[in-house]
PDB file of N, CA and C in Angstrom:
ATOM      1  N   MET R   1       0.843  -1.174   0.000  1.00 44.00           N
ATOM      2  CA  MET R   1       0.000   0.000   0.000  1.00 44.00           C
ATOM      3  C   MET R   1       0.890   1.240   0.000  1.00 44.00           C
ATOM      4  N   SER R   2       0.385   2.317  -0.556  1.00 52.00           N
ATOM      5  CA  SER R   2       1.179   3.547  -0.644  1.00 52.00           C
ATOM      6  C   SER R   2       1.185   4.294   0.687  1.00 52.00           C
ATOM      7  N   GLU R   3       2.085   5.258   0.774  1.00 61.00           N
ATOM      8  CA  GLU R   3       2.155   6.083   1.976  1.00 61.00           C
ATOM      9  C   GLU R   3       0.911   6.948   2.074  1.00 61.00           C
ATOM     10  N   ARG R   4       0.645   7.444   3.280  1.00 65.00           N
ATOM     11  CA  ARG R   4      -0.536   8.285   3.454  1.00 65.00           C
ATOM     12  C   ARG R   4      -0.343   9.624   2.762  1.00 65.00           C
ATOM     13  N   ALA R   5      -1.414  10.168   2.279  1.00 75.00           N
ATOM     14  CA  ALA R   5      -1.380  11.468   1.625  1.00 75.00           C
ATOM     15  C   ALA R   5      -1.399  12.561   2.680  1.00 75.00           C
ATOM     16  N   ALA R   6      -0.660  13.600   2.446  1.00 86.00           N
ATOM     17  CA  ALA R   6      -0.580  14.708   3.385  1.00 86.00           C
ATOM     18  C   ALA R   6      -1.313  15.921   2.819  1.00 86.00           C
ATOM     19  N   PRO R   7      -2.060  16.623   3.661  1.00 91.00           N
ATOM     20  CA  PRO R   7      -2.699  17.859   3.189  1.00 91.00           C
ATOM     21  C   PRO R   7      -1.638  18.939   2.968  1.00 91.00           C
ATOM     22  N   PHE R   8      -1.884  19.810   2.017  1.00 94.00           N
ATOM     23  CA  PHE R   8      -0.939  20.892   1.722  1.00 94.00           C
ATOM     24  C   PHE R   8      -1.251  22.155   2.513  1.00 94.00           C
ATOM     25  N   TYR R   9      -2.535  22.364   2.849  1.00 95.00           N
ATOM     26  CA  TYR R   9      -2.964  23.583   3.529  1.00 95.00           C
ATOM     27  C   TYR R   9      -3.929  23.245   4.650  1.00 95.00           C
ATOM     28  N   CYS R  10      -3.928  24.080   5.673  1.00 96.00           N
ATOM     29  CA  CYS R  10      -4.901  23.951   6.759  1.00 96.00           C
ATOM     30  C   CYS R  10      -6.280  24.337   6.217  1.00 96.00           C
ATOM     31  N   PRO R  11      -7.325  23.533   6.467  1.00 94.00           N
ATOM     32  CA  PRO R  11      -8.662  23.879   5.960  1.00 94.00           C
ATOM     33  C   PRO R  11      -9.288  25.075   6.679  1.00 94.00           C
ATOM     34  N   TYR R  12      -8.698  25.517   7.786  1.00 96.00           N
ATOM     35  CA  TYR R  12      -9.254  26.638   8.547  1.00 96.00           C
ATOM     36  C   TYR R  12      -8.579  27.963   8.226  1.00 96.00           C
ATOM     37  N   CYS R  13      -7.231  27.973   8.210  1.00 97.00           N
ATOM     38  CA  CYS R  13      -6.531  29.248   8.003  1.00 97.00           C
ATOM     39  C   CYS R  13      -5.743  29.299   6.697  1.00 97.00           C
ATOM     40  N   GLY R  14      -5.537  28.146   6.052  1.00 96.00           N
ATOM     41  CA  GLY R  14      -4.818  28.121   4.781  1.00 96.00           C
ATOM     42  C   GLY R  14      -3.303  28.075   4.912  1.00 96.00           C
ATOM     43  N   ASP R  15      -2.787  28.018   6.116  1.00 97.00           N
ATOM     44  CA  ASP R  15      -1.338  27.991   6.307  1.00 97.00           C
ATOM     45  C   ASP R  15      -0.776  26.611   5.958  1.00 97.00           C
ATOM     46  N   GLU R  16       0.511  26.559   5.688  1.00 96.00           N
ATOM     47  CA  GLU R  16       1.168  25.319   5.284  1.00 96.00           C
ATOM     48  C   GLU R  16       1.956  24.643   6.398  1.00 96.00           C
ATOM     49  N   ASP R  17       1.936  25.187   7.604  1.00 96.00           N
ATOM     50  CA  ASP R  17       2.716  24.634   8.713  1.00 96.00           C
ATOM     51  C   ASP R  17       1.921  23.532   9.416  1.00 96.00           C
ATOM     52  N   LEU R  18       1.822  22.361   8.770  1.00 96.00           N
ATOM     53  CA  LEU R  18       1.059  21.235   9.295  1.00 96.00           C
ATOM     54  C   LEU R  18       1.986  20.134   9.763  1.00 96.00           C
ATOM     55  N   ARG R  19       1.552  19.450  10.820  1.00 95.00           N
ATOM     56  CA  ARG R  19       2.324  18.330  11.360  1.00 95.00           C
ATOM     57  C   ARG R  19       1.374  17.192  11.688  1.00 95.00           C
ATOM     58  N   PRO R  20       1.811  15.941  11.513  1.00 94.00           N
ATOM     59  CA  PRO R  20       0.946  14.818  11.916  1.00 94.00           C
ATOM     60  C   PRO R  20       0.663  14.875  13.416  1.00 94.00           C
ATOM     61  N   SER R  21      -0.551  14.546  13.779  1.00 93.00           N
ATOM     62  CA  SER R  21      -0.950  14.551  15.183  1.00 93.00           C
ATOM     63  C   SER R  21      -0.797  13.151  15.765  1.00 93.00           C
ATOM     64  N   GLU R  22      -0.675  13.091  17.076  1.00 92.00           N
ATOM     65  CA  GLU R  22      -0.588  11.811  17.769  1.00 92.00           C
ATOM     66  C   GLU R  22      -1.971  11.228  18.067  1.00 92.00           C
ATOM     67  N   GLU R  23      -3.021  11.914  17.636  1.00 89.00           N
ATOM     68  CA  GLU R  23      -4.389  11.487  17.934  1.00 89.00           C
ATOM     69  C   GLU R  23      -4.844  10.287  17.116  1.00 89.00           C
ATOM     70  N   GLY R  24      -4.124   9.942  16.067  1.00 85.00           N
ATOM     71  CA  GLY R  24      -4.521   8.771  15.287  1.00 85.00           C
ATOM     72  C   GLY R  24      -4.288   8.973  13.807  1.00 85.00           C
ATOM     73  N   HIS R  25      -4.702   7.977  13.035  1.00 87.00           N
ATOM     74  CA  HIS R  25      -4.497   7.988  11.590  1.00 87.00           C
ATOM     75  C   HIS R  25      -5.295   9.118  10.943  1.00 87.00           C
ATOM     76  N   GLY R  26      -4.635   9.910  10.127  1.00 90.00           N
ATOM     77  CA  GLY R  26      -5.297  10.990   9.414  1.00 90.00           C
ATOM     78  C   GLY R  26      -5.456  12.267  10.203  1.00 90.00           C
ATOM     79  N   ALA R  27      -4.901  12.335  11.401  1.00 94.00           N
ATOM     80  CA  ALA R  27      -5.034  13.528  12.238  1.00 94.00           C
ATOM     81  C   ALA R  27      -3.837  14.455  12.012  1.00 94.00           C
ATOM     82  N   TRP R  28      -4.117  15.745  11.904  1.00 95.00           N
ATOM     83  CA  TRP R  28      -3.091  16.755  11.633  1.00 95.00           C
ATOM     84  C   TRP R  28      -3.267  17.937  12.562  1.00 95.00           C
ATOM     85  N   GLU R  29      -2.171  18.640  12.825  1.00 97.00           N
ATOM     86  CA  GLU R  29      -2.186  19.852  13.655  1.00 97.00           C
ATOM     87  C   GLU R  29      -1.614  21.005  12.858  1.00 97.00           C
ATOM     88  N   CYS R  30      -2.244  22.157  12.971  1.00 97.00           N
ATOM     89  CA  CYS R  30      -1.764  23.377  12.318  1.00 97.00           C
ATOM     90  C   CYS R  30      -1.092  24.248  13.376  1.00 97.00           C
ATOM     91  N   ALA R  31       0.180  24.549  13.161  1.00 96.00           N
ATOM     92  CA  ALA R  31       0.915  25.367  14.125  1.00 96.00           C
ATOM     93  C   ALA R  31       0.519  26.838  14.023  1.00 96.00           C
ATOM     94  N   ALA R  32      -0.006  27.265  12.888  1.00 97.00           N
ATOM     95  CA  ALA R  32      -0.353  28.676  12.698  1.00 97.00           C
ATOM     96  C   ALA R  32      -1.619  29.065  13.471  1.00 97.00           C
ATOM     97  N   CYS R  33      -2.671  28.251  13.370  1.00 97.00           N
ATOM     98  CA  CYS R  33      -3.930  28.603  14.040  1.00 97.00           C
ATOM     99  C   CYS R  33      -4.220  27.716  15.253  1.00 97.00           C
ATOM    100  N   ASN R  34      -3.321  26.778  15.543  1.00 97.00           N
ATOM    101  CA  ASN R  34      -3.421  25.920  16.730  1.00 97.00           C
ATOM    102  C   ASN R  34      -4.685  25.064  16.723  1.00 97.00           C
ATOM    103  N   ARG R  35      -5.063  24.585  15.534  1.00 97.00           N
ATOM    104  CA  ARG R  35      -6.223  23.710  15.404  1.00 97.00           C
ATOM    105  C   ARG R  35      -5.781  22.313  15.002  1.00 97.00           C
ATOM    106  N   ALA R  36      -6.574  21.340  15.356  1.00 96.00           N
ATOM    107  CA  ALA R  36      -6.338  19.961  14.956  1.00 96.00           C
ATOM    108  C   ALA R  36      -7.530  19.508  14.117  1.00 96.00           C
ATOM    109  N   PHE R  37      -7.264  18.711  13.100  1.00 95.00           N
ATOM    110  CA  PHE R  37      -8.330  18.199  12.246  1.00 95.00           C
ATOM    111  C   PHE R  37      -7.951  16.803  11.773  1.00 95.00           C
ATOM    112  N   GLN R  38      -8.929  16.097  11.234  1.00 93.00           N
ATOM    113  CA  GLN R  38      -8.699  14.736  10.775  1.00 93.00           C
ATOM    114  C   GLN R  38      -9.249  14.569   9.363  1.00 93.00           C
ATOM    115  N   LEU R  39      -8.478  13.896   8.523  1.00 89.00           N
ATOM    116  CA  LEU R  39      -8.887  13.600   7.158  1.00 89.00           C
ATOM    117  C   LEU R  39      -9.225  12.122   7.058  1.00 89.00           C
ATOM    118  N   LYS R  40     -10.262  11.827   6.279  1.00 87.00           N
ATOM    119  CA  LYS R  40     -10.672  10.440   6.137  1.00 87.00           C
ATOM    120  C   LYS R  40     -11.169  10.202   4.721  1.00 87.00           C
ATOM    121  N   PHE R  41     -10.636   9.183   4.077  1.00 84.00           N
ATOM    122  CA  PHE R  41     -11.087   8.795   2.750  1.00 84.00           C
ATOM    123  C   PHE R  41     -12.297   7.883   2.906  1.00 84.00           C
ATOM    124  N   LEU R  42     -13.412   8.268   2.298  1.00 86.00           N
ATOM    125  CA  LEU R  42     -14.640   7.503   2.449  1.00 86.00           C
ATOM    126  C   LEU R  42     -14.800   6.413   1.394  1.00 86.00           C
ATOM    127  N   GLY R  43     -14.243   6.623   0.204  1.00 87.00           N
ATOM    128  CA  GLY R  43     -14.367   5.634  -0.858  1.00 87.00           C
ATOM    129  C   GLY R  43     -14.675   6.303  -2.181  1.00 87.00           C
ATOM    130  N   LEU R  44     -14.808   5.492  -3.200  1.00 87.00           N
ATOM    131  CA  LEU R  44     -15.116   5.986  -4.536  1.00 87.00           C
ATOM    132  C   LEU R  44     -16.621   5.956  -4.765  1.00 87.00           C
ATOM    133  N   LEU R  45     -17.110   6.933  -5.519  1.00 85.00           N
ATOM    134  CA  LEU R  45     -18.520   6.964  -5.861  1.00 85.00           C
ATOM    135  C   LEU R  45     -18.784   5.975  -6.992  1.00 85.00           C
ATOM    136  N   ALA R  46     -19.860   5.264  -6.915  1.00 86.00           N
ATOM    137  CA  ALA R  46     -20.183   4.273  -7.940  1.00 86.00           C
ATOM    138  C   ALA R  46     -20.503   4.951  -9.271  1.00 86.00           C
ATOM    139  N   ARG R  47     -21.152   6.084  -9.240  1.00 80.00           N
ATOM    140  CA  ARG R  47     -21.558   6.760 -10.469  1.00 80.00           C
ATOM    141  C   ARG R  47     -20.507   7.745 -10.960  1.00 80.00           C
ATOM    142  N   GLY R  48     -19.528   8.068 -10.130  1.00 64.00           N
ATOM    143  CA  GLY R  48     -18.534   9.071 -10.505  1.00 64.00           C
ATOM    144  C   GLY R  48     -19.048  10.464 -10.197  1.00 64.00           C
ATOM    145  N   ALA R  49     -18.167  11.418 -10.240  1.00 63.00           N
ATOM    146  CA  ALA R  49     -18.553  12.800  -9.953  1.00 63.00           C
ATOM    147  C   ALA R  49     -19.227  13.405 -11.169  1.00 63.00           C
ATOM    148  N   GLN R  50     -20.364  14.031 -10.948  1.00 69.00           N
ATOM    149  CA  GLN R  50     -21.099  14.667 -12.033  1.00 69.00           C
ATOM    150  C   GLN R  50     -21.476  16.073 -11.612  1.00 69.00           C
ATOM    151  N   ARG R  51     -21.272  17.027 -12.510  1.00 70.00           N
ATOM    152  CA  ARG R  51     -21.655  18.405 -12.240  1.00 70.00           C
ATOM    153  C   ARG R  51     -23.068  18.657 -12.754  1.00 70.00           C
ATOM    154  N   THR R  52     -23.818  19.447 -12.011  1.00 69.00           N
ATOM    155  CA  THR R  52     -25.179  19.766 -12.421  1.00 69.00           C
ATOM    156  C   THR R  52     -25.262  21.143 -13.080  1.00 69.00           C
ATOM    157  N   ASP R  53     -24.230  21.972 -12.915  1.00 71.00           N
ATOM    158  CA  ASP R  53     -24.236  23.293 -13.534  1.00 71.00           C
ATOM    159  C   ASP R  53     -23.209  23.337 -14.649  1.00 71.00           C
ATOM    160  N   THR R  54     -23.234  24.423 -15.399  1.00 67.00           N
ATOM    161  CA  THR R  54     -22.292  24.571 -16.512  1.00 67.00           C
ATOM    162  C   THR R  54     -20.990  25.190 -16.064  1.00 67.00           C
ATOM    163  N   GLY R  55     -20.928  25.749 -14.859  1.00 65.00           N
ATOM    164  CA  GLY R  55     -19.694  26.263 -14.320  1.00 65.00           C
ATOM    165  C   GLY R  55     -19.290  27.643 -14.786  1.00 65.00           C
ATOM    166  N   GLY R  56     -20.234  28.495 -15.108  1.00 66.00           N
ATOM    167  CA  GLY R  56     -19.873  29.850 -15.517  1.00 66.00           C
ATOM    168  C   GLY R  56     -21.077  30.673 -15.894  1.00 66.00           C
ATOM    169  N   ASP R  57     -20.821  31.941 -16.165  1.00 69.00           N
ATOM    170  CA  ASP R  57     -21.900  32.839 -16.583  1.00 69.00           C
ATOM    171  C   ASP R  57     -22.216  32.636 -18.046  1.00 69.00           C
ATOM    172  N   ARG R  58     -23.484  32.742 -18.368  1.00 64.00           N
ATOM    173  CA  ARG R  58     -23.884  32.655 -19.773  1.00 64.00           C
ATOM    174  C   ARG R  58     -23.660  33.996 -20.450  1.00 64.00           C
ATOM    175  N   ILE R  59     -23.244  33.933 -21.663  1.00 64.00           N
ATOM    176  CA  ILE R  59     -22.993  35.168 -22.424  1.00 64.00           C
ATOM    177  C   ILE R  59     -24.114  35.390 -23.415  1.00 64.00           C
TER     178      ILE R  59
END
């Protein structure tokens, strides 16, 4: 199995100073805003990702 993926930015403040947490698998700590968060992969969607909008303004 491959190594775990690391987040590039804190989801709260956007800073890049992240460190793995001792709280468990997928847990990270942000030194900039002093928050801890956890990432978890839920699985693949059976139907795949589908957009319902066109993604822009109509001209």
